[in-house]
Short mmCIF file of N, CA and C in Angstrom, two decimals:
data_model
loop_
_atom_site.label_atom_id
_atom_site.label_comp_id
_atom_site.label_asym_id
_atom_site.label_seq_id
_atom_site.Cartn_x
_atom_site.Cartn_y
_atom_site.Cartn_z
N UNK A 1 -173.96 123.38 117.63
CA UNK A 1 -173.34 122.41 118.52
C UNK A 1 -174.30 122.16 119.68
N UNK A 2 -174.27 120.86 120.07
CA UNK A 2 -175.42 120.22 120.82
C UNK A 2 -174.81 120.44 122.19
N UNK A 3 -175.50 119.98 123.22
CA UNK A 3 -175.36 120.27 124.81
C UNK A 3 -173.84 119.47 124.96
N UNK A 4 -174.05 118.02 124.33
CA UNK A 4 -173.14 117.17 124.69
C UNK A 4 -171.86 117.59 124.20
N UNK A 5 -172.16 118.70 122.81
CA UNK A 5 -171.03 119.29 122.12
C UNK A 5 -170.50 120.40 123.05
N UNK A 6 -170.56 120.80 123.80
CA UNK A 6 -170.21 121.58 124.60
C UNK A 6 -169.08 121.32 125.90
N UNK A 7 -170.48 119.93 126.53
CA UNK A 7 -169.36 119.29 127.23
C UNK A 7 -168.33 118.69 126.90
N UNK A 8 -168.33 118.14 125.63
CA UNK A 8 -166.61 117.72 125.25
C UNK A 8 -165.94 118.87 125.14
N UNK A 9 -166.16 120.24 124.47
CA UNK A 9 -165.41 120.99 124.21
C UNK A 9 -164.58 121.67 125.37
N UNK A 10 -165.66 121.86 126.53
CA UNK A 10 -165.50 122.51 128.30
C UNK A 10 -164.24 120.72 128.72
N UNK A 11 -164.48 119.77 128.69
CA UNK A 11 -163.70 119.13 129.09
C UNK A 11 -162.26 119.02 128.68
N UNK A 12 -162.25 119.37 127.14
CA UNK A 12 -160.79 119.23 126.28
C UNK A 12 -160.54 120.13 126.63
N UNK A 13 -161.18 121.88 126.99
CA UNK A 13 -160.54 122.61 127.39
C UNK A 13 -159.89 122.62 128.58
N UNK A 14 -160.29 121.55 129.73
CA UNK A 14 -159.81 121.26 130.88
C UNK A 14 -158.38 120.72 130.55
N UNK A 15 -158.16 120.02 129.93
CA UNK A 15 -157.22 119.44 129.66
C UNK A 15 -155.93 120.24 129.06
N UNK A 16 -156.25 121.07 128.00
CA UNK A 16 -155.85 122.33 127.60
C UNK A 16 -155.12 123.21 128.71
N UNK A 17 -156.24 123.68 129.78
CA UNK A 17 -155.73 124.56 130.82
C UNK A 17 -154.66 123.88 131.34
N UNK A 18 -154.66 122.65 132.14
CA UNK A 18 -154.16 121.89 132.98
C UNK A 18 -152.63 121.61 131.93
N UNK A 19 -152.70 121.30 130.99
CA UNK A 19 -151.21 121.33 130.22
C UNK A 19 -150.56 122.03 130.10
N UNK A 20 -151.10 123.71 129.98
CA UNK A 20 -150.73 124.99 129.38
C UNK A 20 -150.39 125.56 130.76
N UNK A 21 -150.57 125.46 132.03
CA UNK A 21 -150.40 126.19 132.82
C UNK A 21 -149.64 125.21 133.86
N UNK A 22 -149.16 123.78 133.60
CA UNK A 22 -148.17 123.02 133.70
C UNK A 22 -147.04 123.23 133.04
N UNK A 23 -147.33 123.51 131.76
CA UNK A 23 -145.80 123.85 131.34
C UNK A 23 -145.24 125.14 131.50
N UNK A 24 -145.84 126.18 131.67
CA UNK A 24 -145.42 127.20 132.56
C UNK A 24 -144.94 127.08 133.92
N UNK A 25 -145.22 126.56 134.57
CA UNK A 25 -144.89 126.13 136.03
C UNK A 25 -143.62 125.47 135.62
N UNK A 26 -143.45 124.10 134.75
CA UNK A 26 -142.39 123.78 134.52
C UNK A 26 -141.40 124.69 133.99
N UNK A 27 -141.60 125.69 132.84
CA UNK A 27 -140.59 126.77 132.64
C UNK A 27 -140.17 127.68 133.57
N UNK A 28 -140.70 127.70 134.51
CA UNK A 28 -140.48 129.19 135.72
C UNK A 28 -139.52 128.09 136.51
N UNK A 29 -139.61 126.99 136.63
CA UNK A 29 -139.03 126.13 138.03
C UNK A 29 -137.40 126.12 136.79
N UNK A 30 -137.47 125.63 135.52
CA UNK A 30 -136.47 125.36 134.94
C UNK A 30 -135.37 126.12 134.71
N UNK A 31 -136.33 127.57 134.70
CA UNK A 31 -135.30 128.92 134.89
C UNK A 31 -135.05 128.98 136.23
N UNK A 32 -135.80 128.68 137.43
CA UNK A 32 -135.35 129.09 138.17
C UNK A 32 -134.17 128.00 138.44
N UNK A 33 -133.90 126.84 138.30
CA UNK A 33 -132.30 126.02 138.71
C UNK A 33 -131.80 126.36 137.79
N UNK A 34 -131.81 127.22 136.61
CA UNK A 34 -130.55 127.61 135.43
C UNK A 34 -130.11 128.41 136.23
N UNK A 35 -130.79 129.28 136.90
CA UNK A 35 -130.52 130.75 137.50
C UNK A 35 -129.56 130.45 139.12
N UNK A 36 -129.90 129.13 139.33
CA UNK A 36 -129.03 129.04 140.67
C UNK A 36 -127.88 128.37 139.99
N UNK A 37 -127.98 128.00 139.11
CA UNK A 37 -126.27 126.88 138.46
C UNK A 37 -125.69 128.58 137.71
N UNK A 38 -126.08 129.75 137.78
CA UNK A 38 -125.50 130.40 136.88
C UNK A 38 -125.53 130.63 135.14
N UNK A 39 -126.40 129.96 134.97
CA UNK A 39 -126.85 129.89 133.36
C UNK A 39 -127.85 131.24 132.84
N UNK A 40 -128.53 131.55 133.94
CA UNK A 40 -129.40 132.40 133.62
C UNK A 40 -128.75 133.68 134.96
N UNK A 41 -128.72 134.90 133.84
CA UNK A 41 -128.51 135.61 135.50
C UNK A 41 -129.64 136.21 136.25
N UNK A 42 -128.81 137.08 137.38
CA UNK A 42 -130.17 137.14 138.52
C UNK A 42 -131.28 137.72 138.00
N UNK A 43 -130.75 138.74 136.97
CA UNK A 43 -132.21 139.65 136.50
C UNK A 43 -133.31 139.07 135.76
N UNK A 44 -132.80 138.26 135.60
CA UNK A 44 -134.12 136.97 134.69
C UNK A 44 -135.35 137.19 135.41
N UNK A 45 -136.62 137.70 134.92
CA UNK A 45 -137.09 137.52 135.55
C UNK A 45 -138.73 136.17 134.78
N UNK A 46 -138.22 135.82 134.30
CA UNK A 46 -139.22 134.36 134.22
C UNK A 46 -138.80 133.72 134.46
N UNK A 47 -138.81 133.58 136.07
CA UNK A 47 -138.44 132.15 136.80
C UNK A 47 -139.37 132.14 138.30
N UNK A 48 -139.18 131.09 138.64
CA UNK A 48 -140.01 131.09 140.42
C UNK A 48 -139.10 131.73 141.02
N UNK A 49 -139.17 131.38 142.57
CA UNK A 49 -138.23 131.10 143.77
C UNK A 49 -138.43 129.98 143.69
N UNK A 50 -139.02 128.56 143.27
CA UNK A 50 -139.02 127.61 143.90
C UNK A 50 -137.75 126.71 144.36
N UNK A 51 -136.73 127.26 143.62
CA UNK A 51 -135.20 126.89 144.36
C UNK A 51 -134.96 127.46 145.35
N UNK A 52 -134.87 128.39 145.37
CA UNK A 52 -135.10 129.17 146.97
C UNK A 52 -135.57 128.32 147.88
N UNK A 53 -136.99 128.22 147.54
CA UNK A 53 -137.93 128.00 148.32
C UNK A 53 -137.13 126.50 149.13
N UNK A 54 -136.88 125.74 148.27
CA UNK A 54 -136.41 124.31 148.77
C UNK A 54 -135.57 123.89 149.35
N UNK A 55 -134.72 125.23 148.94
CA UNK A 55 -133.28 125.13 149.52
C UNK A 55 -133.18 125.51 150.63
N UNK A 56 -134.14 126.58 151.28
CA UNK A 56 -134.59 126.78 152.51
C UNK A 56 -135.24 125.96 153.46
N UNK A 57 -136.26 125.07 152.70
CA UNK A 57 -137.12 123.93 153.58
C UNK A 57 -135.54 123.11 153.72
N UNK A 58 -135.11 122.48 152.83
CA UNK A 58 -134.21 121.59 153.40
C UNK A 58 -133.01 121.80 154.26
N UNK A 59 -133.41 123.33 154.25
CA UNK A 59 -132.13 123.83 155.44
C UNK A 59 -132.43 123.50 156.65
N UNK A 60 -133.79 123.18 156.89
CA UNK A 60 -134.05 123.45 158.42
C UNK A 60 -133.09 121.86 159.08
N UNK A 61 -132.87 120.93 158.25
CA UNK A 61 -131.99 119.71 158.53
C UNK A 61 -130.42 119.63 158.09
N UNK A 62 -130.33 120.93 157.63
CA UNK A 62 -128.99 121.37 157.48
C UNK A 62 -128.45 120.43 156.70
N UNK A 63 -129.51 120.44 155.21
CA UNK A 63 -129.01 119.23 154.37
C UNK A 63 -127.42 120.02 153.81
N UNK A 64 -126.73 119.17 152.65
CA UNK A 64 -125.86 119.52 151.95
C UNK A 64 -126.56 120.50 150.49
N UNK A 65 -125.62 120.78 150.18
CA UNK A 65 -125.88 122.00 148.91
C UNK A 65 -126.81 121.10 147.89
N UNK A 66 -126.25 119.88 147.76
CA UNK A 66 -126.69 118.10 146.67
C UNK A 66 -128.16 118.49 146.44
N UNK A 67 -128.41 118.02 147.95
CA UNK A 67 -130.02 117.32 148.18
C UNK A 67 -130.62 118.24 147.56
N UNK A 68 -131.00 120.06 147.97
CA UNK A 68 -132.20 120.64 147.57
C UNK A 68 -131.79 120.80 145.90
N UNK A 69 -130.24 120.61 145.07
CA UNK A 69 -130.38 120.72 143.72
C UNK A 69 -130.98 119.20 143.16
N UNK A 70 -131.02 118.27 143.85
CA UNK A 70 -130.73 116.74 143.37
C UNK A 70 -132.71 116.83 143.66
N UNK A 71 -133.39 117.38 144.67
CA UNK A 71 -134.65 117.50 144.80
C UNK A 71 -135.48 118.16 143.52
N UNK A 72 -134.79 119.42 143.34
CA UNK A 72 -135.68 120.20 142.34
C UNK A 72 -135.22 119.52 140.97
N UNK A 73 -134.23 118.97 140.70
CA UNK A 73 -134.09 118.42 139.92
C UNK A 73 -135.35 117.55 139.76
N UNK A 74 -135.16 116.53 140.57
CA UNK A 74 -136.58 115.65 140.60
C UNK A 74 -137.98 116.43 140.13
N UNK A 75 -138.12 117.05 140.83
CA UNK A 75 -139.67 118.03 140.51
C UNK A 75 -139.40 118.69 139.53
N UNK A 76 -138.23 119.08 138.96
CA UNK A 76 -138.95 119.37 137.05
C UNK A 76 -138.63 118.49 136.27
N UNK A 77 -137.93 117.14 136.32
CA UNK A 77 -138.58 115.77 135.58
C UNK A 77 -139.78 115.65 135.66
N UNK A 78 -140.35 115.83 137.30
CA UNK A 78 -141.46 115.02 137.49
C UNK A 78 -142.67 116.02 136.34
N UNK A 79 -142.35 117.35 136.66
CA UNK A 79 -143.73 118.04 136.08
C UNK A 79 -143.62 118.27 134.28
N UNK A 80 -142.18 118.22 134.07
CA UNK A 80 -142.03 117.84 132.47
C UNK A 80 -142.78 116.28 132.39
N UNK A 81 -142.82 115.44 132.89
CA UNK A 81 -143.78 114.15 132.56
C UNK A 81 -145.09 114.75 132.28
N UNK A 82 -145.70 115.07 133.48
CA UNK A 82 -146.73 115.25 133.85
C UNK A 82 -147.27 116.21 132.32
N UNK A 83 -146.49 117.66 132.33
CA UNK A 83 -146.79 118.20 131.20
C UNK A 83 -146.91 117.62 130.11
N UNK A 84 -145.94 116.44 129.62
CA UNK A 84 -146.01 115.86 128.08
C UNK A 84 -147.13 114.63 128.17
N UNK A 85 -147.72 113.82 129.39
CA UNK A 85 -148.53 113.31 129.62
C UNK A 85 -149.95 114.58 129.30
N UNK A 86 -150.47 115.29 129.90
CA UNK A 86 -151.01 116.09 129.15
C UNK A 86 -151.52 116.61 127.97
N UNK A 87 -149.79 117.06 127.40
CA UNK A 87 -150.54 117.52 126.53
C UNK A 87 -150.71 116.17 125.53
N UNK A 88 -150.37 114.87 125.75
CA UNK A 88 -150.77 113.99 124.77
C UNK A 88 -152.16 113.48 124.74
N UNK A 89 -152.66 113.60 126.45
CA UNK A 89 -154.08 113.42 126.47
C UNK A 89 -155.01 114.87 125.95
N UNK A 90 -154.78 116.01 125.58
CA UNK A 90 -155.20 116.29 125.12
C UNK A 90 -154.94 116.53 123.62
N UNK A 91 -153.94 115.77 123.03
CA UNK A 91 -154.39 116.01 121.53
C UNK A 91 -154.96 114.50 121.43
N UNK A 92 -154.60 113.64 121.93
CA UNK A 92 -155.46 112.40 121.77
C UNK A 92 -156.91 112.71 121.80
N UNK A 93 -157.22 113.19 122.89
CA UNK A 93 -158.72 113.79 122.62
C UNK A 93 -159.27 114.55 121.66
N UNK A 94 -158.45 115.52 121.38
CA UNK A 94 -158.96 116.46 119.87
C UNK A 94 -158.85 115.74 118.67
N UNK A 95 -157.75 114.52 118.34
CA UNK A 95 -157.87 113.64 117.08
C UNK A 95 -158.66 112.82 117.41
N UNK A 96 -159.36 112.58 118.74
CA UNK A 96 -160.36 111.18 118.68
C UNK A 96 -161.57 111.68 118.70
N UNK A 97 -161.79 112.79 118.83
CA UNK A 97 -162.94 113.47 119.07
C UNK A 97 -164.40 113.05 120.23
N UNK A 98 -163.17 112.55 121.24
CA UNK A 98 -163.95 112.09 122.81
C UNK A 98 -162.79 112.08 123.44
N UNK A 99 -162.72 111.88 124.76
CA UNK A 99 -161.71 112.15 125.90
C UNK A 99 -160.99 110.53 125.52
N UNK A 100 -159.43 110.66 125.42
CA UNK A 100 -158.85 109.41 125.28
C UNK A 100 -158.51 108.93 127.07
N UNK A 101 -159.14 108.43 127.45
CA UNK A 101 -159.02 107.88 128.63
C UNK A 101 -157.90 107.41 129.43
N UNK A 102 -156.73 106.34 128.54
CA UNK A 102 -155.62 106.09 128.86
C UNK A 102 -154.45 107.48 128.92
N UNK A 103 -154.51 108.04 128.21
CA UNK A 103 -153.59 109.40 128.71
C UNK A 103 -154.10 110.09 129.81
N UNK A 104 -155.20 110.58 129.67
CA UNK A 104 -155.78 111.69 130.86
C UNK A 104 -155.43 110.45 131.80
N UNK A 105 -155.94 109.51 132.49
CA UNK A 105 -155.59 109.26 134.17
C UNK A 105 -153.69 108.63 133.85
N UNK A 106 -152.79 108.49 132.94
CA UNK A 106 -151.78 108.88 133.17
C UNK A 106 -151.30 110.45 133.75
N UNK A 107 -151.89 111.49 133.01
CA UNK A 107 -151.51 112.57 133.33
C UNK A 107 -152.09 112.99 134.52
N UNK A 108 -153.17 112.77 135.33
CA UNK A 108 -153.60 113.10 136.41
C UNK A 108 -153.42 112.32 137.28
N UNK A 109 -152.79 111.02 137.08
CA UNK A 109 -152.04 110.04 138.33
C UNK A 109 -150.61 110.86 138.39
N UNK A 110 -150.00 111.54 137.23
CA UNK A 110 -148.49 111.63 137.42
C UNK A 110 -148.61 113.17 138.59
N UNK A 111 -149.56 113.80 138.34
CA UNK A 111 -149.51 115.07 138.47
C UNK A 111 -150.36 114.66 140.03
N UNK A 112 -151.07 114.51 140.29
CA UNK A 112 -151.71 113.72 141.47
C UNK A 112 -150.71 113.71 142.58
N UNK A 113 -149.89 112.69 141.90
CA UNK A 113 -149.00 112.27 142.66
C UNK A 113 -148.00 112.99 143.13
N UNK A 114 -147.56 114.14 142.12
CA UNK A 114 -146.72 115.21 142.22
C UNK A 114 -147.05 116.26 143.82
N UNK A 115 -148.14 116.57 143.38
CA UNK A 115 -149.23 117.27 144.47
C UNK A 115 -149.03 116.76 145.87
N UNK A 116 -148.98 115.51 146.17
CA UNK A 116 -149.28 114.31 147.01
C UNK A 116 -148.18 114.45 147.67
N UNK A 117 -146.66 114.11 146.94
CA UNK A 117 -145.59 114.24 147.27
C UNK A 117 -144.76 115.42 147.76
N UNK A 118 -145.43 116.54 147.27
CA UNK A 118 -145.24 117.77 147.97
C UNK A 118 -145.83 118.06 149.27
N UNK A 119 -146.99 117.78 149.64
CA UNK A 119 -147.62 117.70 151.03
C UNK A 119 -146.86 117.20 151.95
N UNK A 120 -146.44 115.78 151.47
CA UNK A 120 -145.83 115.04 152.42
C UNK A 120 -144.44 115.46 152.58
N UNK A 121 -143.69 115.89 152.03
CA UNK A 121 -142.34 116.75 151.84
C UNK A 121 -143.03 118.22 152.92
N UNK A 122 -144.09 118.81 152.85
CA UNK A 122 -144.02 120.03 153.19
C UNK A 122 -144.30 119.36 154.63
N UNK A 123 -144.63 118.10 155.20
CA UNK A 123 -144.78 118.11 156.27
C UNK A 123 -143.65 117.73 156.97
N UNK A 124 -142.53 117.05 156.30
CA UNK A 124 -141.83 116.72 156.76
C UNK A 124 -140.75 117.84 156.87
N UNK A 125 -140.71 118.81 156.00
CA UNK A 125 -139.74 120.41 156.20
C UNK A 125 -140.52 121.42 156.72
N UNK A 126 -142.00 121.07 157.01
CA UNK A 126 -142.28 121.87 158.00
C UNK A 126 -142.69 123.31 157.14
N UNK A 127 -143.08 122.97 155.69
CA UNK A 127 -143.36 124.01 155.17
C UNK A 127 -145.11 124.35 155.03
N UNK A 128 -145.56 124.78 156.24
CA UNK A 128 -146.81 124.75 156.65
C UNK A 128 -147.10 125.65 155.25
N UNK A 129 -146.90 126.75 155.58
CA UNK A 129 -147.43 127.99 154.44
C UNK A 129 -147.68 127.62 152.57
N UNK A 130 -146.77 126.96 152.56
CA UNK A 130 -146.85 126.34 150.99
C UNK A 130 -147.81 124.87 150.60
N UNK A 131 -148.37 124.27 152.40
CA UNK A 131 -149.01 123.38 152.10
C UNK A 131 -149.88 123.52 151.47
N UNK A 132 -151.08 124.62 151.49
CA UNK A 132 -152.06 124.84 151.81
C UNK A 132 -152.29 125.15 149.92
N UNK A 133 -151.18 125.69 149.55
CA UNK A 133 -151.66 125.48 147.85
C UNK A 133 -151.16 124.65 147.46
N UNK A 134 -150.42 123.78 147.80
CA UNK A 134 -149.99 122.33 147.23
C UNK A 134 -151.56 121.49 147.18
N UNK A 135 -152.04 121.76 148.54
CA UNK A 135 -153.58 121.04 148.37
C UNK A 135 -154.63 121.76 148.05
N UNK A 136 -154.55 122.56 147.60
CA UNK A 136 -155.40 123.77 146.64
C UNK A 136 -155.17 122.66 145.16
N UNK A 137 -154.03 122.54 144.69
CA UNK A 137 -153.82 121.77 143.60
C UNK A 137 -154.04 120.71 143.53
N UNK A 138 -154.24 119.78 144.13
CA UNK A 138 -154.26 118.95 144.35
C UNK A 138 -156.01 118.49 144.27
N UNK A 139 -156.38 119.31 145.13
CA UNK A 139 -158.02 119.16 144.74
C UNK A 139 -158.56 119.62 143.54
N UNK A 140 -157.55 120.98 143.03
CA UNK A 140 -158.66 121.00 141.89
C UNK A 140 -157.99 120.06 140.60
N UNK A 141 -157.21 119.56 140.78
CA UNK A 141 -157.20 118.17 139.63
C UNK A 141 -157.86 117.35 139.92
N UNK A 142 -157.73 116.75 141.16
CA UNK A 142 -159.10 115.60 141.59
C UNK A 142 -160.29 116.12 141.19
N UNK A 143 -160.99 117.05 141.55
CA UNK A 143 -161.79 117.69 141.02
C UNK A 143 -162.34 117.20 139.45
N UNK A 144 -160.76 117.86 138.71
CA UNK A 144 -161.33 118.31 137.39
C UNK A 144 -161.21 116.72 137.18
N UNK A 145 -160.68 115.66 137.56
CA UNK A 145 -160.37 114.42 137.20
C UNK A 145 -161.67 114.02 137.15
N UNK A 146 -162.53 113.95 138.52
CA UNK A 146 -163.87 113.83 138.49
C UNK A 146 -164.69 114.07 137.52
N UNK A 147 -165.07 115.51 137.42
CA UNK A 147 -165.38 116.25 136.54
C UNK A 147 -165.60 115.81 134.72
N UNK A 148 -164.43 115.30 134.23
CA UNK A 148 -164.16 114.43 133.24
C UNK A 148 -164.94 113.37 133.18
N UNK A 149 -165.31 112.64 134.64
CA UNK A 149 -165.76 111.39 134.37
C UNK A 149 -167.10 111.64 134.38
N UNK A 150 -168.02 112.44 135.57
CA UNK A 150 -169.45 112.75 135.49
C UNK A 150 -169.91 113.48 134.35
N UNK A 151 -169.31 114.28 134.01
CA UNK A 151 -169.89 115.67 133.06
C UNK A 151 -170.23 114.56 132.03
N UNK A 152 -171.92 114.55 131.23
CA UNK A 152 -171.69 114.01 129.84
C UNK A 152 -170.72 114.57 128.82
N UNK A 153 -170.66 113.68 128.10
CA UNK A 153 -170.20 114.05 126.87
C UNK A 153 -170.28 113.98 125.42
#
């Protein structure tokens, strides 16, 4: 396998990581709202806090019980997209045998945006401490988004 064979392979594996460790994130968040509706009990332990976590930021405005379930709700639609956007850009890529272009910047606009929208949420609940890897993530998809486009292939 040639140089260029490499870089496709290092790039599909980007794509790979970025799906595979999205849909984990999505399973830990999914257990974790089974686990606050009572579906899952407390000892579960493959789940986040990220219900916690939200239900706390949105306390500081003394939302209703709704908002932080009607929120996380939102954010594991949003990252189940993001994940099935993914992983379609990467099997599109492994049956085309080059990066399919139209999936990957779906999946890194959805997920982008995900990132994006959490910042601005953490600034507005004042969740300084969690910003700081929201934009940890955030760069390294831009990053790897980049990355995709310079690296030959």
């Amino acid at each position: 396998m040639g140089l260029l064979g490499h870089a496709l392979t290092l790039k599909v594996g980007l794509l790979f990581f970025w799906t595979t460790w999205l849909a984990i994130v999505f399973l830990t968040n999914l257990c974790s709202g089974l686990k606050a509706l009572g579906v899952l009990p407390d000892t579960w332990k493959f789940a986040s806090q990220n219900f916690r976590a939200v239900a706390g930021a949105t306390a500081v405005y003394h939302a209703p019980r709704w908002v932080p379930a009607l929120l996380f709700t939102g954010v594991i639609v949003w990252q189940l997209v993001a994940v099935l956007f993914f992983g379609w850009a990467f099997v599109s890529s492994v049956q085309a045998g080059r990066l399919a272009w139209a999936p990957i910047h779906a999946a890194f606009a959805t997920a982008l945006a995900l990132w994006a929208a959490f910042m601005v949420t953490d600034e507005i609940c004042k969740q300084y401490d969690t910003q700081s890897s929201h934009v940890s993530l955030f760069t390294a998809q831009l990053l790897t988004l980049v990355s995709l486009h310079l690296l030959p292939s």
